[in-house]
Coordinates of C-alpha atoms and ligand atoms in Angstrom, one line a residue:
X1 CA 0.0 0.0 0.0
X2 CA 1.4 3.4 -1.1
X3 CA 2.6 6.0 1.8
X4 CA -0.8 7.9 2.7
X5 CA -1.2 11.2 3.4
X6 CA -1.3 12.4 7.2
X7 CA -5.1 13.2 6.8
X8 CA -6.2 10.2 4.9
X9 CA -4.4 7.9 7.4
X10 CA -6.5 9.7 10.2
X11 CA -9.7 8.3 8.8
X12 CA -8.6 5.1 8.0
X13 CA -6.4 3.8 10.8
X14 CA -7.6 1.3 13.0
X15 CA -10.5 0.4 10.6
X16 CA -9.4 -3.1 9.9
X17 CA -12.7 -5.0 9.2
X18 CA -11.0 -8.0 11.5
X19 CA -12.7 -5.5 14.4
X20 CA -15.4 -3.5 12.4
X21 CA -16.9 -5.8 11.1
X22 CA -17.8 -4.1 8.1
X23 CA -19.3 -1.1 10.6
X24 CA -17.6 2.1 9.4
X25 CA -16.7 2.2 13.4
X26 CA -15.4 -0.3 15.5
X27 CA -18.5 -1.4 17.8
X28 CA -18.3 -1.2 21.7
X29 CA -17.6 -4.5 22.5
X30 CA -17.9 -5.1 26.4
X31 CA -16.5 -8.2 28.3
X32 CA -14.7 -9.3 31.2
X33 CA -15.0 -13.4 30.5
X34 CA -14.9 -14.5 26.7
X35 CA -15.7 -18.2 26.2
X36 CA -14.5 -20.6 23.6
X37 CA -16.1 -23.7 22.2
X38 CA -13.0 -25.7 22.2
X39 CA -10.0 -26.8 24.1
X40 CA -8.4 -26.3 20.8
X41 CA -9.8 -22.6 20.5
X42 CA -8.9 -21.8 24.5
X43 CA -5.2 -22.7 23.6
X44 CA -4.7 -20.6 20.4
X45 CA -6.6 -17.4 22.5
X46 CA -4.0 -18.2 25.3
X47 CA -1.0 -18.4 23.0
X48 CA -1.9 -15.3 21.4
X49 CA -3.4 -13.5 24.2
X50 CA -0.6 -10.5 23.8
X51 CA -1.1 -10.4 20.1
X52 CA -5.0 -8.9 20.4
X53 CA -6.5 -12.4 20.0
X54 CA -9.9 -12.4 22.3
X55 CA -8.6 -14.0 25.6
X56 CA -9.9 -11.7 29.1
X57 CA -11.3 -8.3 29.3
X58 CA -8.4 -7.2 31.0
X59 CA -6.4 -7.8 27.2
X60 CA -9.1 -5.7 25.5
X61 CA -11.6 -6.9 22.9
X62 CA -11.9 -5.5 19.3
X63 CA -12.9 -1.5 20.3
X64 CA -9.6 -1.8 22.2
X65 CA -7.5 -3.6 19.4
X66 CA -9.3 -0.8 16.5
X67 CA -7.8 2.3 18.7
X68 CA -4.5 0.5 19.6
X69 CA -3.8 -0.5 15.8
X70 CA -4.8 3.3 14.9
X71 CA -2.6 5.3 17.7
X72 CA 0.6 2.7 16.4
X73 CA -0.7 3.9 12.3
X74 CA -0.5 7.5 13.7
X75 CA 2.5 7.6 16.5
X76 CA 4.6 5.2 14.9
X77 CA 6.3 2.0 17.3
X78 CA 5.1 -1.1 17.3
X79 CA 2.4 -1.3 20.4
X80 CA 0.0 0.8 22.2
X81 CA -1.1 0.0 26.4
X82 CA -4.1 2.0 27.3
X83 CA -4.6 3.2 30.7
X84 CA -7.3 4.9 32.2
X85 CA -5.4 8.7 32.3
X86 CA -2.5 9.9 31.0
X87 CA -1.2 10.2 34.9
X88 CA -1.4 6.1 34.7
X89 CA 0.4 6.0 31.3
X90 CA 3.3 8.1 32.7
X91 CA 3.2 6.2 36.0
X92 CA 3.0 2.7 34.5
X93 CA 5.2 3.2 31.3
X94 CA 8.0 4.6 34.3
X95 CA 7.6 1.8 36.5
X96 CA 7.6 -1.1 33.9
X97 CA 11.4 0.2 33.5
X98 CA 13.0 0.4 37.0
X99 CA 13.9 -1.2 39.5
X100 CA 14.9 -0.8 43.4
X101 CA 18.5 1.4 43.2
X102 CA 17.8 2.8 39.8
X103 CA 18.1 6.2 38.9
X104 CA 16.3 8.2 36.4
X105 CA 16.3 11.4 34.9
X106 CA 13.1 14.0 34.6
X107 CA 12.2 16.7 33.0
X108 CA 12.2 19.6 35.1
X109 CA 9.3 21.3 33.4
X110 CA 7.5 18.5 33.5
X111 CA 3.6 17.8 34.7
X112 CA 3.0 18.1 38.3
X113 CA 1.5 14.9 39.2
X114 CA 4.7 13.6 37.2
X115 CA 6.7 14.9 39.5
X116 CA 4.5 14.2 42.9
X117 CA 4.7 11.0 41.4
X118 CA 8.7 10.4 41.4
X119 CA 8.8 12.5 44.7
X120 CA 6.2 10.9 46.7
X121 CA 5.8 7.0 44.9
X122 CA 9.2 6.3 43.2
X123 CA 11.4 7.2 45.9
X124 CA 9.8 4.9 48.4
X125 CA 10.6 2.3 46.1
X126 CA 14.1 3.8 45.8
X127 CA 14.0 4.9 42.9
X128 CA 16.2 8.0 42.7
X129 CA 14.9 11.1 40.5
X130 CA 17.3 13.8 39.3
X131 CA 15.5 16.9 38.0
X132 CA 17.1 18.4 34.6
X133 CA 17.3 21.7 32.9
X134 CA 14.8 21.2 29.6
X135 CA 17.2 22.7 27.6
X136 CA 20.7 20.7 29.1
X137 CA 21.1 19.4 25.5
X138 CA 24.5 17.6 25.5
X139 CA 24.9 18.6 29.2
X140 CA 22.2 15.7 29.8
X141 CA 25.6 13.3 29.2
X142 CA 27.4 14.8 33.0
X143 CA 24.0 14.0 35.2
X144 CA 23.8 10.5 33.8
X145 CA 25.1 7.4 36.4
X146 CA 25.7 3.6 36.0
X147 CA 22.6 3.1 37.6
X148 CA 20.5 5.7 35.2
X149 CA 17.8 3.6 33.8
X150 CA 15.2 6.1 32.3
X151 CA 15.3 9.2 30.7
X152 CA 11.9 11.4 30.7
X153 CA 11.0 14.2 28.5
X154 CA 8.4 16.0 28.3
X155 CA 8.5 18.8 25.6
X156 CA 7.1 21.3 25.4
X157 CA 6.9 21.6 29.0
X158 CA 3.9 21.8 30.6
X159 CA 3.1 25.4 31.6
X160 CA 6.5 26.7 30.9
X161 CA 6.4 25.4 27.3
X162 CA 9.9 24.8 26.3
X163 CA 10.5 22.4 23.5
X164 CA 13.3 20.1 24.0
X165 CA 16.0 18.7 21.7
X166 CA 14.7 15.6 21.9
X167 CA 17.0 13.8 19.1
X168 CA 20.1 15.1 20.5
X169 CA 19.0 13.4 24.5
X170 CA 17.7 10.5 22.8
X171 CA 21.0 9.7 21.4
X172 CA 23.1 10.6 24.3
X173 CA 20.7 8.5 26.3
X174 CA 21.3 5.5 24.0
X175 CA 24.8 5.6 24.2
X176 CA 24.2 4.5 27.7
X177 CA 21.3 2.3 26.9
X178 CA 18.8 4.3 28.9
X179 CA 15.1 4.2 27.8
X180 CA 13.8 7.5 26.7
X181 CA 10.1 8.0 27.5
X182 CA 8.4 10.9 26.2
X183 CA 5.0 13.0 27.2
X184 CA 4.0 13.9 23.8
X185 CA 0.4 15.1 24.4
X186 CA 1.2 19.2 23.0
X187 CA 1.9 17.7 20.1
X188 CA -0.6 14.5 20.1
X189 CA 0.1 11.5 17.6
X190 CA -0.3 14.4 14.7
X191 CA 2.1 17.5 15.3
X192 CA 5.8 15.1 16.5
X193 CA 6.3 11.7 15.0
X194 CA 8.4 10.7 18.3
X195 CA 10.0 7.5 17.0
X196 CA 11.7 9.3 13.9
X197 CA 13.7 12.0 17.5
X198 CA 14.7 8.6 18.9
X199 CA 12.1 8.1 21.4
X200 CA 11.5 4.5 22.6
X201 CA 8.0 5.1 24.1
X202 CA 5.7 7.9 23.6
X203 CA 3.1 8.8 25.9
X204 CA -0.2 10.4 25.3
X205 CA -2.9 12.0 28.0
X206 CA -5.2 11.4 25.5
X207 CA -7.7 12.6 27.7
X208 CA -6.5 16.2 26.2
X209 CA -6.7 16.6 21.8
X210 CA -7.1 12.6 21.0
X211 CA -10.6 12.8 22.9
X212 CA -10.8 16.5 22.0
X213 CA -14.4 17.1 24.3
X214 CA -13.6 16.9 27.4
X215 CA -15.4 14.2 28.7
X216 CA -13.2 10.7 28.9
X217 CA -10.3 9.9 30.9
X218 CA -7.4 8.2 29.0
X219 CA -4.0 7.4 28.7
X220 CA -2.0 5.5 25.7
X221 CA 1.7 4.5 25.8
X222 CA 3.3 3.6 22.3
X223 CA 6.5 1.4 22.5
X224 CA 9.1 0.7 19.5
X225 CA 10.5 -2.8 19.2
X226 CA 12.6 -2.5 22.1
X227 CA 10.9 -1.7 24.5
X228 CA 7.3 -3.4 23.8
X229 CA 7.0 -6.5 25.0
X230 CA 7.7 -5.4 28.9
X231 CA 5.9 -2.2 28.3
X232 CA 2.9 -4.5 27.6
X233 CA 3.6 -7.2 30.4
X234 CA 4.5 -5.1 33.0
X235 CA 1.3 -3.3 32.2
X236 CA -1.2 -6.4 32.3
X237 CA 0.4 -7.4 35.2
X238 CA -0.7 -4.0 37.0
X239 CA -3.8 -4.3 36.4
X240 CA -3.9 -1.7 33.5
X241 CA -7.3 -2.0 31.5
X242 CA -9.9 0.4 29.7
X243 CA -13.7 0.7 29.1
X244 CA -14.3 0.3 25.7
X245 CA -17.2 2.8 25.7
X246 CA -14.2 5.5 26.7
X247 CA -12.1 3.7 23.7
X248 CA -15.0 4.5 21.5
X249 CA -14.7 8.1 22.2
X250 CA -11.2 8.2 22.4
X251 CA -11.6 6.9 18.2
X252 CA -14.0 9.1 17.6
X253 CA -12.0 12.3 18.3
X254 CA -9.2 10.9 16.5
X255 CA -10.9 11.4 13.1
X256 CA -11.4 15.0 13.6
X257 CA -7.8 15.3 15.6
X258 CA -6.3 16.8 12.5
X259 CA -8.8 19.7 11.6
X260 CA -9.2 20.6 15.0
X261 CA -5.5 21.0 15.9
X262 CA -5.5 23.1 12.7
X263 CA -8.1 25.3 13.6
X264 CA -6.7 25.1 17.3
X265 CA -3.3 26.5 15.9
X266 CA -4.7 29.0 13.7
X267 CA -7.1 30.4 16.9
X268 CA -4.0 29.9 19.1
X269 CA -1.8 32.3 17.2
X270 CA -4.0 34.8 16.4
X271 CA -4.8 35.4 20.1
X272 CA -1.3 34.9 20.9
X273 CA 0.0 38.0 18.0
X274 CA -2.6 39.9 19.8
X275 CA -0.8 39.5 23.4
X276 CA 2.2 40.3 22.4
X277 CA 1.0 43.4 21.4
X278 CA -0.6 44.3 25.0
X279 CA 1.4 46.8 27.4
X280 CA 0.6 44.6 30.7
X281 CA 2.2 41.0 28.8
X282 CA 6.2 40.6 29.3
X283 CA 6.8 38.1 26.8
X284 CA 4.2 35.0 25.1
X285 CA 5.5 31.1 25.6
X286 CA 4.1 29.4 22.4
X287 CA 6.4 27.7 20.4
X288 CA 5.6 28.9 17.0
X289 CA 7.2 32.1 18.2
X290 CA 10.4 33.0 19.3
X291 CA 10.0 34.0 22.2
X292 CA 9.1 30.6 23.5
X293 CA 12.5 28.6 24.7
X294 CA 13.0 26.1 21.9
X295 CA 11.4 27.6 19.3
X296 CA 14.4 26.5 16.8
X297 CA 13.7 22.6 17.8
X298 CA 10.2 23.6 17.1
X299 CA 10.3 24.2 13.6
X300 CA 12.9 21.9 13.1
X301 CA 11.4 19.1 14.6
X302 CA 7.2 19.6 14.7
X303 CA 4.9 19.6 12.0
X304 CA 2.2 22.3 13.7
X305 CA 1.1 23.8 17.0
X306 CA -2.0 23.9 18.9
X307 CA -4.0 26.2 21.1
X308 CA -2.2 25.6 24.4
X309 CA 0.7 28.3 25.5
X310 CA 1.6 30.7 28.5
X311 CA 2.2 34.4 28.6
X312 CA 3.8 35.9 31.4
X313 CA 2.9 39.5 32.7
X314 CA 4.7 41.9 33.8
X315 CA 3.2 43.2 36.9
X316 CA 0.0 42.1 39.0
X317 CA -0.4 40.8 42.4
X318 CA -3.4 37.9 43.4
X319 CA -6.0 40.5 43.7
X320 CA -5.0 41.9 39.5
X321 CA -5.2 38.4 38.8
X322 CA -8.3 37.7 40.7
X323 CA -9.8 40.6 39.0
X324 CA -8.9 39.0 35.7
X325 CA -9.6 35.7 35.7
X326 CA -13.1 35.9 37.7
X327 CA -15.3 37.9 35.0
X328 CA -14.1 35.7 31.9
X329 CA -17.5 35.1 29.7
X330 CA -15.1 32.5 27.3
X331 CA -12.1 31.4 29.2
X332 CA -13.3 29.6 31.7
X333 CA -10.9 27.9 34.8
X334 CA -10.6 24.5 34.9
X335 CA -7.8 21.6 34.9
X336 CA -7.0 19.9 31.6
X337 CA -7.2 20.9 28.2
X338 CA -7.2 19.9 24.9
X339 CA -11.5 20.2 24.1
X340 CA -13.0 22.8 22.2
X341 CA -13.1 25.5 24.9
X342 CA -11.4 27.9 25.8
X343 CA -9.4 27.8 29.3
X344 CA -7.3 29.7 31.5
X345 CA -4.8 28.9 34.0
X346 CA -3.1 31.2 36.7
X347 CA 0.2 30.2 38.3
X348 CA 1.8 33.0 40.4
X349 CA 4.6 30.7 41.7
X350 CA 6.0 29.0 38.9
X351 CA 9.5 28.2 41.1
X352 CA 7.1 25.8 43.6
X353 CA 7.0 23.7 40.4
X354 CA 11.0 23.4 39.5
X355 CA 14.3 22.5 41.4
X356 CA 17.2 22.1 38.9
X357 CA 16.0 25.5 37.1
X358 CA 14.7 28.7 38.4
X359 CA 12.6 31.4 36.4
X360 CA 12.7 35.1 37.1
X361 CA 9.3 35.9 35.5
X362 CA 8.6 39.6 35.8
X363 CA 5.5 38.6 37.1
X364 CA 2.1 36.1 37.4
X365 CA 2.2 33.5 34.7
X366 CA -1.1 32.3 32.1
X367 CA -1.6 29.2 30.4
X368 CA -4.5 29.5 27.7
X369 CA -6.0 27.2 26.4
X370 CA -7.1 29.0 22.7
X371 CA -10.7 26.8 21.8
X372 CA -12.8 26.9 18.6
X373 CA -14.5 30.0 19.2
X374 CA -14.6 32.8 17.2
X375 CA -10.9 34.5 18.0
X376 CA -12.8 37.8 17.9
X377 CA -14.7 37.1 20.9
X378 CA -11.8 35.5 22.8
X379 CA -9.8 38.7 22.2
X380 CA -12.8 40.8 23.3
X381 CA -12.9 38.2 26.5
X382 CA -9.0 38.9 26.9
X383 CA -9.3 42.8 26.7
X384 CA -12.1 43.4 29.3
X385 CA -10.2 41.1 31.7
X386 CA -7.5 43.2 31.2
X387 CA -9.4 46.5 32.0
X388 CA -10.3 45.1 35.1
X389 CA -6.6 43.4 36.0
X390 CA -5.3 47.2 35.5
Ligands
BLP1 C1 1.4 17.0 29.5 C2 0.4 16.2 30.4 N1 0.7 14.9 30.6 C3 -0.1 14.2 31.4 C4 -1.2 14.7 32.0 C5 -2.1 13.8 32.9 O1 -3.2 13.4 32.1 P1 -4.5 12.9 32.9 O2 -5.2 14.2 33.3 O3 -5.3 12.2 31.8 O4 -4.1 12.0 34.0 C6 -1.6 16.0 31.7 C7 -2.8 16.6 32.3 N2 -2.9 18.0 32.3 N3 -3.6 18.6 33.2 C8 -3.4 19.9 33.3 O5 -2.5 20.5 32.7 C9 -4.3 20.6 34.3 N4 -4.3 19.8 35.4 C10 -3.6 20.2 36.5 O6 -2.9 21.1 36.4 C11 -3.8 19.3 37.7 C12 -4.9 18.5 37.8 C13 -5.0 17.7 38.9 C14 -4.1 17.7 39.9 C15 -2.9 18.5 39.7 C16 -2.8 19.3 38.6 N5 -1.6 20.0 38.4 O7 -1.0 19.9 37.4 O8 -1.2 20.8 39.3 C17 -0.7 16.8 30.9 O9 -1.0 18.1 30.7

């Protein structure tokens, strides 16, 4: 079959009629027990349990085998787990790679929980964490140990957005066989093709764009040849499994992931132009500009944006920001992101959130997240939230 185009393979993947059954969508097929009607038929499902033959719910039926076949078609590797938020992707995908006395090395922009979890879960295990600099580049090589199992990216970086070098750490990180994970829900399956940068699994909160409405939990890790088979084991064995009525969501977004991000992007910098023109806005994080830390492994390295980025101000105090953020008729506050609505985030202590690198913002940082509304509106949104911050 000829090399398809980005779009075309985002209405076609996972549409094997092995689990549509000639449905244009894979059904929702629900099970826990799946009975055979032969010894004969029990031992091939058994045998072939990890290679999406019908065996236990906890393996996945067809719904689950559709999505799985279409996020390896889009992401690349060789085999998707599913988990039931991207926190247990990044949890699970870490933990099916060390062991007691291992050390690894994390992002230090990275997602919160990411870090709560290596703080507060890994080192009871003893599991030691060393927090990097985003943009170490070949400096990575001087923090890494005999006992460094696992390096973790995440790029861009959460709320601080930098974009990492991620082919240049991937290969110093394979010189000493380490296994590089990476968070790669800014960019989704669509925007960084992770396993042409040297990444060995890829990590999606698919919860965020993949779903793309807000309203299912999920989490996908991607493994190369490497690094599948124990990604998927180790997995299984804790307990990892997925509602396939929340699978049949998470394909449903998937087939308008790639117009959405476009019009995300095209929203995202519009709004973002317009900040950078505002008196009370220090300096805009997105990546398509370059103003945002990384922008050069941006362009080099991703095929679009999206409409998540941070701006940082240059003055206001909890009361400014209070002000702000309480009268917005379109942005409203909420955790995640990645649906069609606008949102807006506050953090006024960015430094709570990092140890190997300190920012001196001139003042309160935003993340936005830029929706499908008219960008007109948003703007109008942003400018009387402004009148009352000043
Ligand atoms: C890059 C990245 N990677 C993984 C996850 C986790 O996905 P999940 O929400 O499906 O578990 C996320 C989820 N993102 N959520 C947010 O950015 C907003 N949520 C939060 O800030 C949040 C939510 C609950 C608890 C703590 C936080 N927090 O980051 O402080 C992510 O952005």
């Amino acid at each position: 079959m000829g090399k398809k185009a980005l779009d075309t393979k985002i209405v076609t993947a996972g549409r094997s009629k092995k689990w549509t059954q000639s449905l244009v969508n894979p059904p929702v097929s629900r099970a826990s027990t799946i009975v055979f009607d032969s010894v004969a038929d029990m031992k091939h499902a058994t045998a072939n349990r990890a290679n999406k033959a019908l065996f236990y719910g906890r393996r996945g039926t067809n719904t689950h085998f559709a999505f799985q076949d279409a996020m390896v078609e889009l992401e690349g590797g060789v085999g998707c787990a599913l988990y039931p938020c991207g926190t247990a992707a990044i949890s699970n995908a870490i933990l099916s790679f060390v062991k007691t006395g291992d050390h690894i090395l994390m992002v230090d922009g990275a997602y919160e929980p990411t870090r709560d979890f290596c703080d507060k879960i890994l080192a009871k295990m003893g599991v030691e964490t060393t927090y990097y600099d985003p943009m170490i580049g070949e400096g990575i090589r001087d923090l890494i140990r005999p006992n460094t199992s696992v390096l973790f990216l995440e790029s861009p970086c959460s709320i601080t957005m930098e974009v990492q070098d991620v082919p240049t750490l991937a290969r110093i990180a394979h010189e000493h066989d380490l296994v590089v994970m990476l968070d790669n829900t800014w960019a989704s399956p669509i925007n960084f093709q992770p396993f042409e940068h040297g990444v060995d699994i890829s990590i999606q909160a698919a919860t965020k764009y993949i779903v793309g409405h807000s309203d299912v939990m999920l989490g996908t890790a991607v493994a190369n040849e490497r690094c599948w088979d124990q990604l998927r084991e180790s997995s299984y064995l804790m307990g990892q499994c997925t509602s396939p009525d929340d699978i049949y969501l998470a394909m449903r977004g998937l087939r308008t992931l790639g117009v959405r991000l476009k019009q995300h992007e095209q929203n995202s910098i519009k709004v973002a132009e317009w900040l950078m023109g505002r008196e009370e806005v220090d300096h805009v994080r997105h990546p398509a500009f370059e103003s945002c830390e990384g922008h050069e492994f941006y362009k080099r390295d991703f095929k679009g944006c999206n409409g998540l980025f941070s701006l940082v101000l240059n003055r206001g105090n909890t009361e400014a920001l209070t002000a702000l953020l309480d009268g917005m008729e379109h942005f409203s506050m909420g955790y995640s992101w990645g649906g069609f609505e606008s949102l807006i985030l506050a953090n006024e202590n960015i430094n709570s959130l990092r140890t190997a690198t300190k920012k001196e913002f001139a003042g309160p940082l935003l993340r936005l997240h830029i929706g499908l509304e008219d960008t007109d509106d948003l703007i109008r949104d942003l400018e009387k939230g402004f009148e009352r911050f000043n």
